[in-house]
CSV table of C-alpha atoms and ligand atoms in Angstrom, one decimal:
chain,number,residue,atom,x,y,z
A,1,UNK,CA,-109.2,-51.2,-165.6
A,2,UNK,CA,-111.6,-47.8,-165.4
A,3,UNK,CA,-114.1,-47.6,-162.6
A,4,UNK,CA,-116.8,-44.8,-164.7
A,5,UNK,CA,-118.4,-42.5,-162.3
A,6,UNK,CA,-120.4,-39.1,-163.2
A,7,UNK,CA,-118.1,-36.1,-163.3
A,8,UNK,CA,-117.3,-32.7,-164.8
A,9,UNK,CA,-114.7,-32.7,-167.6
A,10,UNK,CA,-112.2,-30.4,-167.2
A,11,UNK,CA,-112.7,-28.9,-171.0
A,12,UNK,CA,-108.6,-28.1,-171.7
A,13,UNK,CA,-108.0,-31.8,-171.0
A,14,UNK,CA,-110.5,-33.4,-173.1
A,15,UNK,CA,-109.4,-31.6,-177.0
A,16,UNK,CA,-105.5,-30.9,-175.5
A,17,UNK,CA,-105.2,-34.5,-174.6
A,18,UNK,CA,-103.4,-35.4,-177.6
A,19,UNK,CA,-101.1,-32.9,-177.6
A,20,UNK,CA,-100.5,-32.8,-174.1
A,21,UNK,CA,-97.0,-34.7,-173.9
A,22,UNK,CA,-96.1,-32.6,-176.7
A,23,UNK,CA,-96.8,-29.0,-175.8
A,24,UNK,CA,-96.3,-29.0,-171.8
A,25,UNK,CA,-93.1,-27.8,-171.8
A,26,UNK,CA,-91.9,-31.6,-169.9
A,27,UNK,CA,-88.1,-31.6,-171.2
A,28,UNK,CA,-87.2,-28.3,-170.5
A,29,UNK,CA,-89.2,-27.4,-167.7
A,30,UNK,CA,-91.2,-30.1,-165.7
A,31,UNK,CA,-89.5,-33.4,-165.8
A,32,UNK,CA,-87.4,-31.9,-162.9
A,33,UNK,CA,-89.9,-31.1,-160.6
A,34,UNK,CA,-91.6,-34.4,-161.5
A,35,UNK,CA,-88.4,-36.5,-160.8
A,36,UNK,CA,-87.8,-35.1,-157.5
A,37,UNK,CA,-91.4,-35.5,-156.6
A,38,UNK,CA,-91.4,-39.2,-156.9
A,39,UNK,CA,-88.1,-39.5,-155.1
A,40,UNK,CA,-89.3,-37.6,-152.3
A,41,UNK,CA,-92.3,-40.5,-152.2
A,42,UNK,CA,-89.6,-43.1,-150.9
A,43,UNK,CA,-91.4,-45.7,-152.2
A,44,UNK,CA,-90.2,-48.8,-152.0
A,45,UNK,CA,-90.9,-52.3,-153.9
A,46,UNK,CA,-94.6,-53.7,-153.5
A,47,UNK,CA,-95.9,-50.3,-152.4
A,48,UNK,CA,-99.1,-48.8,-153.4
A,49,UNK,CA,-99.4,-45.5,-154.8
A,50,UNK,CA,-102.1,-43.2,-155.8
A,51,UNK,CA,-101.6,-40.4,-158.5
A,52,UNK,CA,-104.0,-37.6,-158.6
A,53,UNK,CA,-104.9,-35.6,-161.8
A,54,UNK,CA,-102.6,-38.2,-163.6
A,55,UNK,CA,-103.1,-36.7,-166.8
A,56,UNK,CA,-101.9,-39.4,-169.8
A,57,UNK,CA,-99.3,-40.6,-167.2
A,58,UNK,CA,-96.0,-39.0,-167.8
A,59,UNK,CA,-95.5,-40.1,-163.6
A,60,UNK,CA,-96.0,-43.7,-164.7
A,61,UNK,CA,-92.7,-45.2,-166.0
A,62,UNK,CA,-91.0,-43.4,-162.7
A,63,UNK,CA,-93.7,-44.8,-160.3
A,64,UNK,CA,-93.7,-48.4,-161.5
A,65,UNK,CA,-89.9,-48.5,-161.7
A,66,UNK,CA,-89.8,-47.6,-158.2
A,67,UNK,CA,-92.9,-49.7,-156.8
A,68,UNK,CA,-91.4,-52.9,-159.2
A,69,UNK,CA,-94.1,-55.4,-160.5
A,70,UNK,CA,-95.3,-56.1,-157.1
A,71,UNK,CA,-96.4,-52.7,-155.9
A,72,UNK,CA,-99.8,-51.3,-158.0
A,73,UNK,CA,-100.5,-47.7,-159.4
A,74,UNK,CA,-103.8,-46.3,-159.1
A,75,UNK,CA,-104.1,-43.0,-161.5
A,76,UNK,CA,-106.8,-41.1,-161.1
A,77,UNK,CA,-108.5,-38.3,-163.5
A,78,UNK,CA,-111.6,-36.6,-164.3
A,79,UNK,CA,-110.8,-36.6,-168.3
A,80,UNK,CA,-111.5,-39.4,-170.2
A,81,UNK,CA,-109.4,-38.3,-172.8
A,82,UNK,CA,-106.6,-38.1,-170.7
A,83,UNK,CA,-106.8,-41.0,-169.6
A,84,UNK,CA,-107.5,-42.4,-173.0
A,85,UNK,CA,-103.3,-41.9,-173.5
A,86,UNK,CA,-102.4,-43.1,-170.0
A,87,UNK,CA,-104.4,-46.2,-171.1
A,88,UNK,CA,-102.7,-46.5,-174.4
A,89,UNK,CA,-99.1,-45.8,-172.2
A,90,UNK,CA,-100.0,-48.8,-170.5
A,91,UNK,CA,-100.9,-50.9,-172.8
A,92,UNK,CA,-98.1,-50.2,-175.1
A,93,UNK,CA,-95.4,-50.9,-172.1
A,94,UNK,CA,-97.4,-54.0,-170.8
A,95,UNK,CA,-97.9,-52.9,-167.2
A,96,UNK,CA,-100.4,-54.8,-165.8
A,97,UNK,CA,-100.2,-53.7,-162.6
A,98,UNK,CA,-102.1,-49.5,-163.6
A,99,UNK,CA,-105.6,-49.3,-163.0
A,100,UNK,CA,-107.0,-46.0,-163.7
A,101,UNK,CA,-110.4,-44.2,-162.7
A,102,UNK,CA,-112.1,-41.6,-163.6
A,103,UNK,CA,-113.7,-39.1,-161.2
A,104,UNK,CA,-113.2,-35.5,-159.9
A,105,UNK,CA,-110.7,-35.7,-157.4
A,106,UNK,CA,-112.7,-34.0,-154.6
A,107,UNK,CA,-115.2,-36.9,-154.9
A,108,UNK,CA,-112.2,-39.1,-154.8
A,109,UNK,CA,-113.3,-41.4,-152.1
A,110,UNK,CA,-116.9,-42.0,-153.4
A,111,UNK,CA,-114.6,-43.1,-156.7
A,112,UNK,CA,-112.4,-45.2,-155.2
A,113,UNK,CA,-114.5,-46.9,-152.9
A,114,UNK,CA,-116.6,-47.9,-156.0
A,115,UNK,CA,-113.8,-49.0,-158.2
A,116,UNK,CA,-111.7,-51.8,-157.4
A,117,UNK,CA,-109.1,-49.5,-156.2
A,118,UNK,CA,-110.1,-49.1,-152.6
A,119,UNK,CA,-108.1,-49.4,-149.3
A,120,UNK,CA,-105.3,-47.1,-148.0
A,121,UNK,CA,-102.4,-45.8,-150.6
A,122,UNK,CA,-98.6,-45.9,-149.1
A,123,UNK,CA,-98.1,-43.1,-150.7
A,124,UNK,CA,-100.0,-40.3,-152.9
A,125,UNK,CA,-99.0,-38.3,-155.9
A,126,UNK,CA,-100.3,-34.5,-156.9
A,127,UNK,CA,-97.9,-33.5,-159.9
A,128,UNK,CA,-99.4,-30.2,-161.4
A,129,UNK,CA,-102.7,-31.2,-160.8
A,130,UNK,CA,-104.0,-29.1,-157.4
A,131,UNK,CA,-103.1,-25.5,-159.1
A,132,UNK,CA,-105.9,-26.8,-161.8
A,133,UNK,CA,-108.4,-28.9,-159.8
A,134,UNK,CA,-111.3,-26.7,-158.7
A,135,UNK,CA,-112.3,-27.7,-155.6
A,136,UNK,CA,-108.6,-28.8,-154.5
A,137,UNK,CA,-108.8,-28.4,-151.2
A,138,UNK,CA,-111.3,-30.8,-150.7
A,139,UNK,CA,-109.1,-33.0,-153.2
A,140,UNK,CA,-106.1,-32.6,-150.8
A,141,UNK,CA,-108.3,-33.5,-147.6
A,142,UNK,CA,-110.0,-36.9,-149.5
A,143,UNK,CA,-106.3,-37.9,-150.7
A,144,UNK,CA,-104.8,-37.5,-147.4
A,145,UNK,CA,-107.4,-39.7,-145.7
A,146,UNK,CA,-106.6,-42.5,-148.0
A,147,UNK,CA,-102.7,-42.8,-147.5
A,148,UNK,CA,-101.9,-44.8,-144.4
A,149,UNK,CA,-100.5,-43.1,-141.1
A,150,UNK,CA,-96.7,-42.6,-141.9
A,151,UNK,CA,-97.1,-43.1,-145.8
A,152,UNK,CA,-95.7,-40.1,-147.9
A,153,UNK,CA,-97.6,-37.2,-149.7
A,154,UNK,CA,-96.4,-34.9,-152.4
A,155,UNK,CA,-97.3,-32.1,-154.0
A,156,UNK,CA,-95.3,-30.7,-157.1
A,157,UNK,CA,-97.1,-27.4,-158.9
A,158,UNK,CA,-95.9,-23.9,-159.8
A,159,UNK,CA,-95.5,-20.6,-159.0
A,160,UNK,CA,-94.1,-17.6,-160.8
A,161,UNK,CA,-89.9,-17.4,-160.8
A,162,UNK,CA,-88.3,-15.3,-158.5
A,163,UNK,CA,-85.0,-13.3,-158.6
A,164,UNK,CA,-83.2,-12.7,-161.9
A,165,UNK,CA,-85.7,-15.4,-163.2
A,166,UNK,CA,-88.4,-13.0,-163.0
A,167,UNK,CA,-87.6,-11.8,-166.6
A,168,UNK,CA,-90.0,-15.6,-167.3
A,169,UNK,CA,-92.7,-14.7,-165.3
A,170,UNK,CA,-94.8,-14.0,-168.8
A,171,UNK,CA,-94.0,-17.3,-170.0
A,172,UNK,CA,-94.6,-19.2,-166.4
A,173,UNK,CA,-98.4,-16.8,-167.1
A,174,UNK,CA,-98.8,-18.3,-169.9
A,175,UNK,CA,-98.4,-21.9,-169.5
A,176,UNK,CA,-100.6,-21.1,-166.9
A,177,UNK,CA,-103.2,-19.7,-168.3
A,178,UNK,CA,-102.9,-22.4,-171.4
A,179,UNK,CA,-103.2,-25.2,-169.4
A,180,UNK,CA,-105.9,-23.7,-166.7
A,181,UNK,CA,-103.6,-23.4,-163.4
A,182,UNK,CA,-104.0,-20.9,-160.6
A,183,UNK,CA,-100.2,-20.0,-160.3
A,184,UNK,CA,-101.3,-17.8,-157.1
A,185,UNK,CA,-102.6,-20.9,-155.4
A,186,UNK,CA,-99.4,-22.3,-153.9
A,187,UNK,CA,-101.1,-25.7,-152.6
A,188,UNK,CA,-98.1,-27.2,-151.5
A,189,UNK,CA,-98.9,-24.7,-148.6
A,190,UNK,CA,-101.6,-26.7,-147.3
A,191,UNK,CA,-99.5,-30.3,-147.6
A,192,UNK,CA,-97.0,-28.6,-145.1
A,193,UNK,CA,-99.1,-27.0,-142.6
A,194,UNK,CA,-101.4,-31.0,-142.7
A,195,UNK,CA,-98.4,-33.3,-142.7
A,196,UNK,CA,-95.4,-34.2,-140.7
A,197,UNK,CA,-91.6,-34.7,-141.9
A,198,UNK,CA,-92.1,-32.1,-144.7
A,199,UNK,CA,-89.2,-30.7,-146.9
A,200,UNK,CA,-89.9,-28.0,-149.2
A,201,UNK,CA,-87.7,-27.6,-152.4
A,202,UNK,CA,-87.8,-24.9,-154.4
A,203,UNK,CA,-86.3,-25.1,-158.4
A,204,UNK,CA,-86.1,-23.8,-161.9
A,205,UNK,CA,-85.7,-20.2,-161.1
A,206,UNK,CA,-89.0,-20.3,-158.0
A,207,UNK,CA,-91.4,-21.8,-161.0
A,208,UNK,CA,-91.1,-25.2,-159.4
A,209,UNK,CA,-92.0,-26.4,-156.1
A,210,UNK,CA,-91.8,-29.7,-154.2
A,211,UNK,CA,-93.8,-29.7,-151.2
A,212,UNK,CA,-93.3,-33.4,-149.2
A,213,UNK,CA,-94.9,-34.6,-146.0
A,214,UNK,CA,-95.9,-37.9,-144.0
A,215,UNK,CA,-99.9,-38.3,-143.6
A,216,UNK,CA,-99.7,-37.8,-139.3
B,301,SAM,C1,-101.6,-30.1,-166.1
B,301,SAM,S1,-102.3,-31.7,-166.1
B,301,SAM,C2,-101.1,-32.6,-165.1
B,301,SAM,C3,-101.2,-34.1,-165.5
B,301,SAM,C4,-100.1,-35.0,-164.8
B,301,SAM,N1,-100.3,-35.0,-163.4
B,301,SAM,C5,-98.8,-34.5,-165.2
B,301,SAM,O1,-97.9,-34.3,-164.3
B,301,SAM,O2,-98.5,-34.5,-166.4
B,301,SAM,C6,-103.7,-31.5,-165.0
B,301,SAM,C7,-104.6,-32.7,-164.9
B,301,SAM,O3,-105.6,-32.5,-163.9
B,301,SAM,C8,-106.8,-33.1,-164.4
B,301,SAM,N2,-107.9,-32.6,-163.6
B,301,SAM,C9,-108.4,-31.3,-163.7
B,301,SAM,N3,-109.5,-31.2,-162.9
B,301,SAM,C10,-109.6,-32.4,-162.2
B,301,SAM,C11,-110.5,-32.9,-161.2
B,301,SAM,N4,-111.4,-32.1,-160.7
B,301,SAM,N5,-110.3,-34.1,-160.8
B,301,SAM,C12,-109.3,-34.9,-161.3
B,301,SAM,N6,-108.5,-34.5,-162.3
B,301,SAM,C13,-108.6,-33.2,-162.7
B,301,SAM,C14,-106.8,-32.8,-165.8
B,301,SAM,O4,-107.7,-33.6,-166.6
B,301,SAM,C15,-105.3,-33.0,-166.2
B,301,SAM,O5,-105.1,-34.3,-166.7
């Protein structure tokens, strides 16, 4: 189901949409941080979870595994065209239990209070959304206040490698730059200085971090 709401379009993510799955580097580079992003969600069978910037839904078959038929997954997204393919993922794996909205995540609870998507999350999803999401702090506040007091928050975005990874800091630029991201932003930052019972993981080489709290 798509709630329609007046937004912005984030440009990248209306043409790239199709190629998106292909060309974002997911097997050798981001599936990892994705997978220990969702684990660090706990979710649990029936819960209710809200992913933000959910792109054409690569968090999807993780998610729903994990919340089983009774949870529900709420993606949300300000390209159509992105979520055009998380639509089509959907459909084509028969879940019945996605519905997906489009809106600009810092109006996020205008969105979701018109959709049929409203109510409090048990947990909420940022996988390298916030380093592209302009006004992401405002994205982070409007997420937070719609997770329940105790329910789990994630952030998973990148940085550039550290150490003897350093030698990739012009591919980690470039990915950047290709897909739109702020790789100075760190906004995992903010999750752990606004939540309680964080952990912080850091992987592939300091491109990858996994920022986990509890909404307080
Ligand atoms: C790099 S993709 C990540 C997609 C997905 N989370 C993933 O892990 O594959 C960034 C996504 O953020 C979305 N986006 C950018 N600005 C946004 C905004 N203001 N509100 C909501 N989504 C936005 C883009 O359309 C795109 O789908």
């Amino acid at each position: 189901m798509l709630g329609r709401v007046r937004i912005t379009r984030p440009a990248r993510y209306t043409g790239g949409a199709r190629l998106y799955d292909l060309l974002s580097g997911e097997r050798p580079v981001y599936r990892a941080g994705r997978r220990l992003g969702i684990a660090e969600l706990q979710l649990r069978p029936g819960a209710r979870v809200l992913d933000v910037g959910c792109g054409t839904g690569l968090n999807f078959p993780l998610l729903l595994d994990a919340v089983g038929p009774s949870g529900a997954l709420v993606g949300v997204d300000a390209s159509g065209s992105m979520l055009s393919r998380a639509r089509a993922r959907c459909q084509s794996r028969r879940w019945s239990n996605v519905t997906l909205v489009e809106a600009d995540a810092a109006l996020l609870d205008a969105a979701l209070s018109r959709s049929t998507a409203s109510g409090l999350f048990d947990a909420a999803l940022f996988t390298y959304s916030l380093s592209i999401i302009d006004r992401w702090q405002d994205a982070f506040a409007q997420t937070l206040c719609r997770v329940r007091p105790g329910g789990r928050i994630v952030v998973v975005d990148m940085a550039l490698p550290v150490g003897r990874w350093r030698v990739l800091s012009p591919l980690a630029r470039l990915a950047c730059f290709t897909g739109g991201a702020d790789i100075t932003r760190a906004p995992w930052n903010l999750l752990l200085e606004t939540t309680s019972s964080t952990t912080h993981r850091v992987v592939r080489g300091g491109h990858i971090h996994i920022g986990a709290g509890s909404r307080p």
